[in-house]
């Protein structure tokens, strides 16, 4: 049994707002419809891609994914082990929503009425203006908040069963959340890197994510520093800068050095500051009751 | 006075110290304990997850949809959309679907009871989401003018119209008809007596004979009409059954609901025909066209 409800108000702020129901649910020709196939994101829909004037499709995305670490087949075209674990479109994407930016005074996101006023000088159709404003400004920054990205990755990469099956070294998002970047993302800071910033070569589609053993991958040992050295992050970062274990869990088995190091500092901090606070508290009690005496019974 | 102020200062300082103790505890030793507990729980979570997955395959709509507890927040920068996450559901729901705790009908018939007529079942079940069963299946005698009100699906209490505060159809409330007794007092058709009766029947069903069960069912259904209200009773301009204005619907929405397009759509079922009201964004465009027309 499926829930078929579509929230129209939210659909209208989504990237697919111009695509009609039958654009994706292409084999529905009548009501009530016969049993239908699953939606194929690779079909050509009725939208015309303006630069090529061809019908729009996500076929290129599929090409990238097939060459990526998330492909269900290996480079020889043979099915990978546990290929059912490999993500399909809907595992990572629900309906993508616009995240428009208001640049005017750079104080708030959303739609700038001032900018819209400028659009209206030349363009007359309100629907066109809003749609293109949303489309363009959404593309100028993150399409999703770092927390939302991390949540998506966590569905697989924090699943202990999946991590074990694929021999992954860490619960990736759990360990990300332990880092400065992860903590800042938890406070809705959108300037910190999320999973995609470090796992995709700058300027490439996020669907081109490669295995860390692949020399062209940004996560390949010799390339890692390039992600950090991005001009928007830590320009000039050296290979040494990126040599630390980013996804170290607080875990004796996985990273004993980090574990004992962290444990030492936790005990040092707690072991000094807690008694200090207790002593201060006791001192304050004395200041509150300077003449109080606990007499022994004779 | 100075002495009192000093004491207050010390007390405030004590609270501050306690605060620091809590913070330091949380980020140090509590952190270690939490990690340990979390790792211990991981195994249990994995087992529960597996169990749930197995159960979900054979479970009912209510368990996988209505009681889905996984939530997700979409941070759009200028607004946050929070909703239940339903695995594999591409489109956004945008609100929580809570079970109808008031309806005694769904205890036996379920949330989506209309399954006989293939052509209509999706539309009827869609309406059952915000219209109580009794609104169509009970024809009260002598109750004129008919009174309809909204009740909250979760609490069952009568509530003010939720129409303007929510998206179409996503009200988490249902329209129920209200009986007016001889004294002129309003009485709910889904009275507490009827709810209790159904509950007791369900609880004691196994110990009842077939004759007793049949008698009980007859009593429950005594107010149910054999000829329920049909689509055209509401979707018509002359004298629609539901007083949509009183139920809080805005004028343009009423026009859309009462348009002949809806009934036409139902009658022209043999060919694919997507009504304009189901084309996303059409209502916004319609409003824009109207605005342009006024200018």
Coordinates of C-alpha atoms in Angstrom, one line a residue:
Chain A
X1 CA 0.0 0.0 0.0
X2 CA 1.4 3.4 -0.9
X3 CA 0.7 6.9 0.1
X4 CA 0.0 9.0 -3.0
X5 CA -0.4 12.4 -1.4
X6 CA 1.5 15.2 -3.0
X7 CA 1.6 18.5 -1.1
X8 CA 0.9 21.0 -3.8
X9 CA 2.3 24.0 -1.9
X10 CA 5.6 22.3 -1.4
X11 CA 5.6 20.9 -4.9
X12 CA 5.4 24.5 -6.2
X13 CA 8.7 25.4 -4.6
X14 CA 10.4 22.3 -5.9
X15 CA 12.7 22.0 -8.9
X16 CA 10.2 19.9 -10.7
X17 CA 7.4 22.4 -10.4
X18 CA 7.0 22.7 -14.1
X19 CA 6.8 19.0 -14.7
X20 CA 3.3 17.7 -14.9
X21 CA 2.3 14.4 -13.2
X22 CA 2.3 12.5 -16.4
X23 CA 5.8 13.9 -17.2
X24 CA 7.3 11.3 -14.7
X25 CA 4.4 8.9 -14.4
X26 CA 4.6 8.4 -18.1
X27 CA 2.7 5.2 -18.5
X28 CA -0.4 6.5 -16.8
X29 CA -2.7 7.1 -19.7
X30 CA -6.1 6.7 -18.1
X31 CA -7.9 6.8 -14.8
X32 CA -8.1 4.3 -13.1
X33 CA -4.8 3.3 -14.4
X34 CA -3.5 -0.2 -14.9
X35 CA -0.5 -1.5 -12.9
X36 CA 2.3 0.9 -13.6
X37 CA 6.1 0.7 -13.8
X38 CA 8.2 2.5 -11.3
X39 CA 9.1 6.1 -12.3
X40 CA 12.2 6.1 -14.5
X41 CA 14.2 9.2 -13.8
X42 CA 16.1 8.7 -17.1
X43 CA 13.2 9.2 -19.4
X44 CA 12.9 12.3 -21.5
X45 CA 10.3 14.5 -20.1
X46 CA 8.4 17.3 -21.8
X47 CA 10.8 20.0 -20.5
X48 CA 13.1 21.4 -23.2
X49 CA 16.7 22.0 -22.0
X50 CA 17.2 25.6 -23.2
X51 CA 20.8 25.5 -24.2
X52 CA 20.5 22.4 -26.4
X53 CA 16.8 22.7 -27.2
X54 CA 16.6 18.9 -26.6
X55 CA 14.1 17.2 -24.4
X56 CA 15.4 17.0 -20.8
X57 CA 16.5 13.9 -19.1
X58 CA 18.8 12.7 -16.3
X59 CA 20.7 10.3 -18.4
X60 CA 24.0 12.1 -17.9
X61 CA 23.6 11.7 -14.1
X62 CA 23.2 7.9 -14.6
X63 CA 26.4 7.9 -16.7
X64 CA 28.3 9.5 -13.8
X65 CA 26.8 7.2 -11.2
X66 CA 27.7 4.1 -13.2
X67 CA 31.4 5.2 -13.1
X68 CA 31.3 6.1 -9.4
X69 CA 31.8 4.2 -6.2
X70 CA 28.1 3.9 -5.9
X71 CA 27.6 2.0 -9.1
X72 CA 25.9 -1.4 -8.8
X73 CA 28.4 -2.9 -11.3
X74 CA 32.2 -2.9 -11.2
X75 CA 34.4 -1.5 -14.0
X76 CA 34.1 -4.7 -15.9
X77 CA 30.3 -4.5 -15.9
X78 CA 29.9 -7.4 -13.4
X79 CA 27.4 -7.0 -10.6
X80 CA 29.1 -5.9 -7.4
X81 CA 28.7 -7.9 -4.2
X82 CA 25.6 -6.7 -2.3
X83 CA 24.6 -4.6 -5.3
X84 CA 21.2 -4.2 -3.7
X85 CA 22.8 -1.9 -1.2
X86 CA 23.9 0.5 -3.9
X87 CA 21.8 3.7 -4.0
X88 CA 19.3 4.5 -6.6
X89 CA 18.0 8.0 -7.2
X90 CA 15.3 7.9 -4.5
X91 CA 17.7 6.7 -1.8
X92 CA 19.4 10.1 -1.9
X93 CA 16.8 12.3 -3.4
X94 CA 13.3 13.2 -2.4
X95 CA 11.7 16.0 -4.3
X96 CA 14.5 18.7 -4.4
X97 CA 13.3 22.0 -3.1
X98 CA 14.5 25.4 -4.1
X99 CA 16.6 27.4 -1.6
X100 CA 16.6 30.9 -3.1
X101 CA 19.1 33.5 -1.9
X102 CA 18.4 37.1 -1.3
X103 CA 21.7 38.9 -2.2
X104 CA 20.5 42.5 -1.8
X105 CA 21.8 43.2 1.6
X106 CA 23.1 39.7 2.3
X107 CA 21.2 39.5 5.6
X108 CA 18.7 36.8 4.9
X109 CA 18.0 34.0 2.5
X110 CA 14.8 33.7 0.6
X111 CA 13.5 35.8 -2.2
X112 CA 14.6 39.5 -2.5
X113 CA 11.7 41.7 -3.4
X114 CA 14.2 44.3 -4.7
X115 CA 15.7 41.8 -7.1
X116 CA 12.2 40.8 -8.2
X117 CA 11.5 44.4 -9.0
X118 CA 14.5 44.5 -11.3
X119 CA 13.3 41.3 -13.0
X120 CA 9.9 42.8 -13.6
X121 CA 11.5 45.7 -15.6
X122 CA 12.1 43.3 -18.5
X123 CA 10.1 40.2 -17.8
X124 CA 6.3 40.3 -17.5
X125 CA 5.2 36.9 -16.4
X126 CA 5.2 36.6 -12.7
X127 CA 5.4 32.8 -12.8
X128 CA 8.5 33.0 -15.0
X129 CA 10.2 35.5 -12.8
X130 CA 9.7 33.6 -9.6
X131 CA 10.7 30.3 -11.2
X132 CA 14.0 31.5 -12.7
X133 CA 14.8 33.5 -9.6
X134 CA 14.4 30.4 -7.5
X135 CA 16.3 28.2 -10.1
X136 CA 19.3 30.5 -10.5
X137 CA 19.8 31.5 -6.9
X138 CA 19.4 28.0 -5.7
X139 CA 22.2 26.9 -8.0
X140 CA 24.5 29.5 -6.6
X141 CA 24.9 27.9 -3.2
X142 CA 24.3 24.6 -1.5
X143 CA 21.1 22.8 -2.7
X144 CA 20.8 21.2 0.7
X145 CA 21.9 22.2 4.2
X146 CA 25.0 20.3 5.4
X147 CA 22.8 18.6 8.1
X148 CA 20.4 17.3 5.4
X149 CA 23.3 16.0 3.3
X150 CA 24.8 14.2 6.3
X151 CA 21.4 12.7 7.1
X152 CA 21.1 11.3 3.6
X153 CA 24.6 9.8 3.7
X154 CA 23.9 8.5 7.2
X155 CA 21.0 6.3 6.0
X156 CA 23.6 4.0 4.5
X157 CA 26.9 5.0 5.9
X158 CA 25.8 4.9 9.6
X159 CA 23.8 1.7 9.2
X160 CA 25.9 -0.8 11.2
X161 CA 24.8 -3.7 9.1
X162 CA 25.8 -2.1 5.8
X163 CA 29.1 -0.8 7.2
X164 CA 29.9 -4.3 8.3
X165 CA 28.8 -5.9 5.0
X166 CA 30.9 -3.6 2.9
X167 CA 33.9 -3.6 5.2
X168 CA 33.8 0.1 5.7
X169 CA 36.2 1.5 8.2
X170 CA 33.9 3.8 10.0
X171 CA 30.4 5.1 10.5
X172 CA 31.1 8.0 8.3
X173 CA 28.5 10.5 9.5
X174 CA 28.8 9.6 13.1
X175 CA 32.5 10.4 13.0
X176 CA 31.9 13.5 10.9
X177 CA 29.6 14.8 13.6
X178 CA 32.5 14.4 16.1
X179 CA 34.7 16.8 14.1
X180 CA 34.7 20.6 14.2
X181 CA 33.0 20.6 10.8
X182 CA 30.3 18.3 12.0
X183 CA 29.7 20.3 15.2
X184 CA 29.5 23.5 13.3
X185 CA 27.0 21.9 10.9
X186 CA 24.9 21.0 13.9
X187 CA 24.6 24.7 14.6
X188 CA 23.3 25.3 11.1
X189 CA 26.5 26.8 9.8
X190 CA 26.4 26.4 6.1
X191 CA 30.0 27.5 5.5
X192 CA 31.4 24.3 6.9
X193 CA 32.1 21.4 4.5
X194 CA 29.6 18.6 4.3
X195 CA 30.2 15.1 2.9
X196 CA 30.1 16.2 -0.7
X197 CA 32.7 19.0 -0.3
X198 CA 35.4 16.5 0.6
X199 CA 34.3 13.5 -1.4
X200 CA 33.8 15.1 -4.8
X201 CA 36.4 16.8 -7.0
X202 CA 35.8 20.5 -7.1
X203 CA 33.7 21.5 -10.1
X204 CA 32.4 18.0 -10.8
X205 CA 29.0 16.5 -10.3
X206 CA 28.4 15.0 -6.9
X207 CA 27.4 11.9 -8.8
X208 CA 31.0 11.4 -9.8
X209 CA 32.1 10.3 -6.4
X210 CA 35.0 7.8 -6.7
X211 CA 36.5 5.2 -4.5
X212 CA 39.4 6.4 -2.3
X213 CA 41.7 3.9 -4.0
X214 CA 41.1 5.5 -7.4
X215 CA 44.0 7.9 -8.2
X216 CA 41.6 10.4 -9.8
X217 CA 39.5 10.5 -6.6
X218 CA 39.7 13.6 -4.3
X219 CA 39.9 11.2 -1.4
X220 CA 42.9 9.3 -2.8
X221 CA 45.7 9.6 -0.3
X222 CA 47.8 12.0 -2.4
X223 CA 44.9 14.1 -3.4
X224 CA 43.1 14.6 -0.1
X225 CA 44.8 17.9 0.7
X226 CA 43.3 19.4 -2.4
X227 CA 39.9 19.3 -0.8
X228 CA 41.2 21.2 2.2
X229 CA 43.2 23.6 0.0
X230 CA 40.1 24.7 -1.8
X231 CA 40.2 28.5 -2.1
X232 CA 36.9 28.7 -0.1
X233 CA 38.3 26.6 2.8
X234 CA 42.0 26.5 3.7
X235 CA 43.9 27.9 0.8
X236 CA 47.5 26.8 0.9
X237 CA 46.8 23.7 2.9
X238 CA 49.6 21.2 2.5
X239 CA 49.5 17.4 2.2
X240 CA 50.6 17.3 5.8
X241 CA 47.5 19.4 6.8
X242 CA 45.2 16.6 5.5
X243 CA 47.2 13.7 6.8
X244 CA 45.2 13.3 10.0
X245 CA 42.4 10.7 10.3
X246 CA 39.3 12.6 9.5
X247 CA 36.8 9.9 10.2
X248 CA 38.3 8.7 13.5
X249 CA 35.6 7.3 15.8
X250 CA 36.1 7.4 19.5
X251 CA 36.8 3.8 19.3
X252 CA 39.6 1.6 20.7
X253 CA 39.4 -1.0 18.0
X254 CA 39.3 1.5 15.1
X255 CA 41.7 4.2 16.1
X256 CA 43.6 3.4 19.3
X257 CA 45.9 6.4 19.2
X258 CA 43.0 8.9 18.9
X259 CA 41.1 6.9 21.5
X260 CA 43.8 7.2 24.2
X261 CA 44.6 10.7 23.2
X262 CA 41.0 11.8 23.6
X263 CA 40.5 9.8 26.7
X264 CA 43.6 11.4 28.3
X265 CA 42.3 14.9 27.6
X266 CA 38.8 14.1 28.8
X267 CA 40.1 12.7 32.1
X268 CA 42.5 15.6 32.4
X269 CA 39.8 18.2 31.8
X270 CA 37.2 16.5 33.9
X271 CA 39.6 15.5 36.6
X272 CA 40.9 19.0 37.2
X273 CA 37.9 21.2 36.4
X274 CA 35.3 19.2 38.3
X275 CA 37.1 19.1 41.6
X276 CA 37.9 22.8 41.1
X277 CA 34.3 23.6 40.7
X278 CA 33.4 21.5 43.8
X279 CA 35.9 23.4 45.8
X280 CA 34.6 26.7 44.6
X281 CA 31.1 25.6 45.5
X282 CA 32.1 24.5 49.0
X283 CA 33.9 27.9 49.5
X284 CA 30.7 29.7 48.5
X285 CA 28.7 27.7 51.1
X286 CA 31.2 28.9 53.7
X287 CA 30.8 32.5 52.5
X288 CA 27.0 32.0 52.7
X289 CA 27.2 30.6 56.2
X290 CA 30.4 31.9 57.7
X291 CA 29.6 31.0 61.3
X292 CA 28.2 27.5 60.6
X293 CA 29.8 24.8 62.7
X294 CA 29.1 21.1 62.7
X295 CA 29.3 20.2 66.4
X296 CA 30.1 16.7 67.5
X297 CA 27.8 15.2 70.1
X298 CA 29.5 14.6 73.4
Chain B
X1 CA 21.0 45.7 52.8
X2 CA 24.6 45.3 51.7
X3 CA 24.7 42.0 53.5
X4 CA 21.6 40.7 51.8
X5 CA 23.0 41.8 48.4
X6 CA 26.3 39.9 49.2
X7 CA 24.3 36.8 50.1
X8 CA 22.4 37.0 46.8
X9 CA 25.6 37.5 44.9
X10 CA 27.0 34.3 46.5
X11 CA 23.9 32.3 45.8
X12 CA 24.0 33.4 42.2
X13 CA 27.6 32.4 42.0
X14 CA 26.7 29.0 43.4
X15 CA 24.1 28.5 40.7
X16 CA 26.7 29.5 38.1
X17 CA 29.1 27.0 39.6
X18 CA 26.5 24.2 39.5
X19 CA 25.9 25.1 35.8
X20 CA 29.6 24.8 35.1
X21 CA 29.8 21.5 36.9
X22 CA 26.9 20.1 34.7
X23 CA 28.5 21.4 31.5
X24 CA 32.0 20.0 32.4
X25 CA 30.4 16.7 33.4
X26 CA 28.5 16.4 30.2
X27 CA 31.5 17.1 27.9
X28 CA 33.8 14.8 29.9
X29 CA 32.8 11.8 31.9
X30 CA 29.2 11.8 30.7
X31 CA 30.5 11.8 27.2
X32 CA 32.5 8.6 27.9
X33 CA 29.5 6.9 29.6
X34 CA 27.2 8.0 26.7
X35 CA 29.6 6.5 24.2
X36 CA 29.7 3.3 26.0
X37 CA 25.9 3.1 26.3
X38 CA 25.6 4.0 22.7
X39 CA 27.9 1.2 21.5
X40 CA 26.0 -1.2 23.7
X41 CA 22.7 0.0 22.3
X42 CA 24.0 -0.3 18.7
X43 CA 23.6 -4.0 18.7
X44 CA 20.1 -3.8 20.1
X45 CA 19.2 -1.1 17.5
X46 CA 20.5 -3.3 14.7
X47 CA 18.3 -6.1 15.9
X48 CA 15.3 -3.9 16.3
X49 CA 15.9 -2.5 12.8
X50 CA 15.9 -5.9 11.3
X51 CA 12.8 -6.9 13.2
X52 CA 11.0 -3.7 12.1
X53 CA 12.0 -4.3 8.5
X54 CA 10.6 -7.8 8.6
X55 CA 7.4 -6.5 10.2
X56 CA 7.0 -3.6 7.8
X57 CA 6.7 -6.0 4.9
X58 CA 3.5 -7.5 6.3
X59 CA 2.2 -4.5 8.2
X60 CA -0.8 -2.3 7.6
X61 CA -1.0 1.2 6.3
X62 CA -1.5 2.6 9.8
X63 CA 1.8 1.1 11.1
X64 CA 4.0 2.2 8.2
X65 CA 2.4 5.5 7.4
X66 CA 0.3 6.9 10.2
X67 CA 2.7 5.8 13.0
X68 CA 5.9 6.4 11.2
X69 CA 8.2 8.0 13.7
X70 CA 11.1 9.0 11.5
X71 CA 11.1 12.7 11.0
X72 CA 13.1 14.9 8.7
X73 CA 13.6 18.6 8.6
X74 CA 14.4 20.4 5.3
X75 CA 16.4 23.5 6.1
X76 CA 15.7 25.8 3.2
X77 CA 17.4 28.8 4.7
X78 CA 14.3 31.0 4.8
X79 CA 12.0 28.3 6.2
X80 CA 12.1 24.8 7.6
X81 CA 9.8 22.1 6.5
X82 CA 9.3 19.3 9.0
X83 CA 7.6 16.1 8.1
X84 CA 7.4 12.4 8.6
X85 CA 9.9 10.5 6.5
X86 CA 8.3 7.6 4.6
X87 CA 10.9 5.5 3.0
X88 CA 10.7 5.5 -0.8
X89 CA 8.2 8.4 -0.9
X90 CA 9.6 10.9 -3.3
X91 CA 7.1 13.7 -2.9
X92 CA 6.8 15.8 0.2
X93 CA 3.9 15.4 2.5
X94 CA 4.6 18.5 4.6
X95 CA 2.6 17.6 7.6
X96 CA 2.0 14.7 10.0
X97 CA -0.6 12.2 9.2
X98 CA -2.0 11.3 12.6
X99 CA -4.5 8.4 13.1
X100 CA -8.1 9.3 13.6
X101 CA -8.6 8.5 17.3
X102 CA -12.2 9.5 17.3
X103 CA -13.8 7.5 14.6
X104 CA -15.3 4.2 15.7
X105 CA -16.0 3.2 12.1
X106 CA -12.4 2.7 11.2
X107 CA -12.0 0.2 14.1
X108 CA -13.5 -2.4 11.8
X109 CA -13.5 -0.8 8.3
X110 CA -10.0 0.7 8.4
X111 CA -8.7 4.1 7.2
X112 CA -9.4 3.4 3.6
X113 CA -12.6 1.5 3.5
X114 CA -13.7 2.2 -0.1
X115 CA -12.5 -0.6 -2.2
X116 CA -15.5 -1.8 -4.2
X117 CA -15.6 0.6 -7.1
X118 CA -12.2 0.7 -8.7
X119 CA -13.0 3.9 -10.6
X120 CA -13.9 5.8 -7.5
X121 CA -12.0 4.2 -4.6
X122 CA -9.0 6.6 -4.7
X123 CA -11.2 9.7 -4.6
X124 CA -13.5 8.3 -1.9
X125 CA -10.6 7.3 0.3
X126 CA -9.0 10.7 -0.3
X127 CA -12.1 12.3 1.0
X128 CA -12.3 10.0 3.9
X129 CA -9.1 11.6 5.1
X130 CA -10.9 14.9 6.0
X131 CA -14.6 13.9 6.0
X132 CA -16.0 11.6 8.7
X133 CA -17.7 8.5 7.6
X134 CA -21.0 9.7 9.1
X135 CA -21.0 12.8 7.0
X136 CA -21.9 10.8 3.9
X137 CA -23.2 7.5 5.3
X138 CA -25.7 9.0 7.8
X139 CA -28.8 10.9 6.7
X140 CA -30.3 12.5 9.8
X141 CA -34.0 13.1 9.8
X142 CA -35.5 16.4 10.8
X143 CA -32.1 18.0 11.3
X144 CA -32.6 21.2 9.3
X145 CA -30.6 23.2 8.6
X146 CA -27.9 20.6 8.7
X147 CA -25.0 21.4 10.9
X148 CA -21.4 20.4 10.1
X149 CA -18.3 21.0 12.1
X150 CA -14.6 20.1 12.2
X151 CA -13.1 17.7 14.7
X152 CA -9.4 17.1 15.4
X153 CA -8.3 13.7 14.3
X154 CA -6.0 13.3 17.3
X155 CA -8.1 14.6 20.2
X156 CA -11.5 14.1 18.7
X157 CA -12.6 17.5 20.0
X158 CA -14.6 20.0 17.8
X159 CA -12.2 22.6 16.5
X160 CA -12.4 25.9 14.6
X161 CA -12.0 25.6 10.8
X162 CA -8.4 24.6 10.0
X163 CA -8.9 25.3 6.2
X164 CA -7.1 28.7 6.1
X165 CA -4.2 27.6 8.3
X166 CA -3.3 24.5 6.2
X167 CA -2.8 23.2 2.7
X168 CA -5.8 21.7 0.9
X169 CA -6.7 18.4 2.4
X170 CA -4.0 18.4 5.0
X171 CA -6.1 19.6 7.9
X172 CA -5.6 16.8 10.4
X173 CA -9.3 17.3 11.1
X174 CA -12.5 15.9 9.7
X175 CA -15.9 17.3 8.9
X176 CA -18.6 15.6 10.9
X177 CA -22.3 16.3 10.8
X178 CA -24.0 17.3 14.1
X179 CA -27.4 16.1 15.1
X180 CA -29.9 18.6 16.6
X181 CA -32.2 17.0 19.1
X182 CA -35.8 18.0 19.9
X183 CA -34.6 20.4 22.5
X184 CA -32.6 22.2 19.8
X185 CA -29.3 21.0 21.4
X186 CA -26.4 19.9 19.3
X187 CA -25.3 16.3 19.6
X188 CA -22.5 14.5 17.9
X189 CA -23.4 11.6 15.7
X190 CA -20.2 10.0 16.8
X191 CA -21.3 10.1 20.4
X192 CA -19.3 8.7 23.3
X193 CA -22.0 6.0 23.8
X194 CA -21.5 4.7 20.3
X195 CA -17.7 4.8 20.7
X196 CA -17.9 2.9 24.0
X197 CA -20.3 0.4 22.4
X198 CA -17.9 -0.4 19.5
X199 CA -15.0 -0.6 21.8
X200 CA -16.8 -3.1 24.0
X201 CA -17.9 -5.1 21.0
X202 CA -14.3 -5.3 19.7
X203 CA -13.0 -6.3 23.2
X204 CA -15.6 -9.0 23.7
X205 CA -16.0 -10.1 20.2
X206 CA -14.5 -13.6 20.8
X207 CA -16.9 -14.5 23.6
X208 CA -20.0 -13.5 21.6
X209 CA -22.2 -15.8 19.5
X210 CA -22.8 -15.1 15.8
X211 CA -26.3 -14.0 16.7
X212 CA -25.1 -11.6 19.3
X213 CA -22.5 -10.1 17.0
X214 CA -25.0 -9.7 14.3
X215 CA -27.4 -7.9 16.7
X216 CA -24.6 -5.6 17.9
X217 CA -23.6 -4.7 14.3
X218 CA -27.2 -3.9 13.5
X219 CA -27.4 -1.5 16.4
X220 CA -24.1 0.2 15.4
X221 CA -25.4 0.6 11.8
X222 CA -28.9 1.6 12.6
X223 CA -28.2 5.2 11.7
X224 CA -26.3 4.3 8.5
X225 CA -28.2 4.9 5.3
X226 CA -28.2 2.4 2.4
X227 CA -28.0 5.3 -0.1
X228 CA -25.1 7.4 1.1
X229 CA -24.5 10.9 -0.3
X230 CA -22.7 10.8 -3.6
X231 CA -20.2 13.1 -5.3
X232 CA -22.8 15.3 -7.0
X233 CA -24.5 16.1 -3.6
X234 CA -21.5 18.3 -2.7
X235 CA -19.9 19.1 -6.0
X236 CA -22.7 21.2 -7.4
X237 CA -23.6 24.8 -7.4
X238 CA -27.4 24.7 -6.8
X239 CA -27.6 23.4 -3.2
X240 CA -24.4 21.7 -2.2
X241 CA -24.7 19.4 0.8
X242 CA -21.8 20.9 2.8
X243 CA -22.0 24.5 3.9
X244 CA -18.5 25.2 2.7
X245 CA -18.5 28.9 3.7
X246 CA -19.5 28.0 7.2
X247 CA -16.8 25.3 7.3
X248 CA -14.2 28.0 6.6
X249 CA -13.4 27.5 3.0
X250 CA -12.4 30.6 1.1
X251 CA -14.5 31.8 -1.8
X252 CA -12.1 30.7 -4.6
X253 CA -11.7 27.3 -3.1
X254 CA -15.5 26.9 -3.0
X255 CA -15.7 27.9 -6.6
X256 CA -13.2 25.2 -7.5
X257 CA -14.9 22.5 -5.4
X258 CA -18.4 23.3 -6.7
X259 CA -17.2 23.5 -10.3
X260 CA -18.7 21.1 -12.9
X261 CA -15.2 20.1 -13.6
X262 CA -15.1 17.8 -10.6
X263 CA -18.3 15.9 -11.4
X264 CA -17.4 15.9 -15.1
X265 CA -14.1 14.3 -14.2
X266 CA -15.9 11.5 -12.4
X267 CA -18.3 10.9 -15.2
X268 CA -15.7 10.9 -18.0
X269 CA -13.6 8.2 -16.4
X270 CA -13.0 6.1 -19.4
X271 CA -10.3 8.3 -20.9
X272 CA -7.3 9.9 -19.2
X273 CA -8.4 13.3 -18.1
X274 CA -6.4 15.3 -15.6
X275 CA -8.5 18.0 -14.1
X276 CA -7.0 21.5 -13.9
X277 CA -7.4 21.4 -10.1
X278 CA -4.9 18.5 -10.0
X279 CA -2.3 20.2 -12.1
X280 CA 0.3 21.6 -9.7
X281 CA 0.6 25.3 -9.7
X282 CA -2.6 25.9 -11.7
X283 CA -4.3 27.5 -8.7
X284 CA -1.4 30.0 -8.4
X285 CA -1.6 30.8 -12.1
X286 CA -5.4 31.1 -11.9
X287 CA -5.0 33.7 -9.2
X288 CA -2.4 35.5 -11.2
X289 CA -4.6 35.5 -14.2
X290 CA -7.4 37.0 -12.1
X291 CA -5.1 39.6 -10.7
X292 CA -3.9 40.5 -14.2
X293 CA -7.5 40.7 -15.3
X294 CA -8.3 43.2 -12.6
X295 CA -5.3 45.4 -13.5

